Amino acid sequence: MADEKKAGQKAYGKRPLWQWILIYLIIAAIVYGLVYYFFLRGGYGY
C-alpha cells in the first residue's frame, strides 16, 4: 500500500489532489473570463 501511495504522489508531484483540482478550476475561470472579455462582452451589435 505504501508503494501505491508513493506512485500516486509521484504522478501529481508533491501536491495533494484537491490542490490540483483547485488549480485547474482557477485556470478554467481565467480562460473563461478572457474569452468572455474578448468575444462576448461587445454584445451583438445593434
mmCIF file of C-alpha atoms in Angstrom:
data_model
loop_
_atom_site.group_PDB
_atom_site.id
_atom_site.type_symbol
_atom_site.label_atom_id
_atom_site.label_comp_id
_atom_site.label_asym_id
_atom_site.label_seq_id
_atom_site.Cartn_x
_atom_site.Cartn_y
_atom_site.Cartn_z
ATOM 1 C CA MET A 1 0.000 0.000 0.000
ATOM 2 C CA ALA A 2 2.839 2.412 0.736
ATOM 3 C CA ASP A 3 4.173 1.817 -2.783
ATOM 4 C CA GLU A 4 0.803 2.674 -4.304
ATOM 5 C CA LYS A 5 0.628 5.889 -2.291
ATOM 6 C CA LYS A 6 4.120 6.871 -3.424
ATOM 7 C CA ALA A 7 3.228 6.126 -7.038
ATOM 8 C CA GLY A 8 0.112 8.311 -6.756
ATOM 9 C CA GLN A 9 2.089 11.168 -5.235
ATOM 10 C CA LYS A 10 4.759 10.838 -7.883
ATOM 11 C CA ALA A 11 2.182 11.250 -10.653
ATOM 12 C CA TYR A 12 0.988 14.562 -9.181
ATOM 13 C CA GLY A 13 4.246 15.753 -7.663
ATOM 14 C CA LYS A 14 4.141 16.815 -4.034
ATOM 15 C CA ARG A 15 0.689 18.447 -4.066
ATOM 16 C CA PRO A 16 -2.491 16.742 -2.865
ATOM 17 C CA LEU A 17 -5.227 16.043 -5.388
ATOM 18 C CA TRP A 18 -7.541 18.778 -4.058
ATOM 19 C CA GLN A 19 -4.872 21.408 -4.755
ATOM 20 C CA TRP A 20 -4.578 20.273 -8.374
ATOM 21 C CA ILE A 21 -8.363 20.432 -8.728
ATOM 22 C CA LEU A 22 -8.320 23.961 -7.293
ATOM 23 C CA ILE A 23 -5.538 24.981 -9.688
ATOM 24 C CA TYR A 24 -7.464 23.605 -12.674
ATOM 25 C CA LEU A 25 -10.630 25.431 -11.576
ATOM 26 C CA ILE A 26 -8.750 28.728 -11.246
ATOM 27 C CA ILE A 27 -7.155 28.303 -14.686
ATOM 28 C CA ALA A 28 -10.552 27.445 -16.196
ATOM 29 C CA ALA A 29 -12.104 30.554 -14.626
ATOM 30 C CA ILE A 30 -9.317 32.760 -16.016
ATOM 31 C CA VAL A 31 -9.668 31.282 -19.507
ATOM 32 C CA TYR A 32 -13.452 31.671 -19.389
ATOM 33 C CA GLY A 33 -13.065 35.275 -18.229
ATOM 34 C CA LEU A 34 -10.669 36.083 -21.063
ATOM 35 C CA VAL A 35 -12.957 34.520 -23.669
ATOM 36 C CA TYR A 36 -15.910 36.443 -22.268
ATOM 37 C CA TYR A 37 -13.948 39.699 -22.167
ATOM 38 C CA PHE A 38 -12.617 39.473 -25.708
ATOM 39 C CA PHE A 39 -15.507 37.810 -27.554
ATOM 40 C CA LEU A 40 -18.792 38.133 -25.698
ATOM 41 C CA ARG A 41 -18.760 41.500 -23.908
ATOM 42 C CA GLY A 42 -19.253 43.539 -27.082
ATOM 43 C CA GLY A 43 -22.826 42.430 -27.480
ATOM 44 C CA TYR A 44 -24.331 41.501 -30.794
ATOM 45 C CA GLY A 45 -24.069 44.890 -32.497
ATOM 46 C CA TYR A 46 -27.196 46.945 -32.742
#
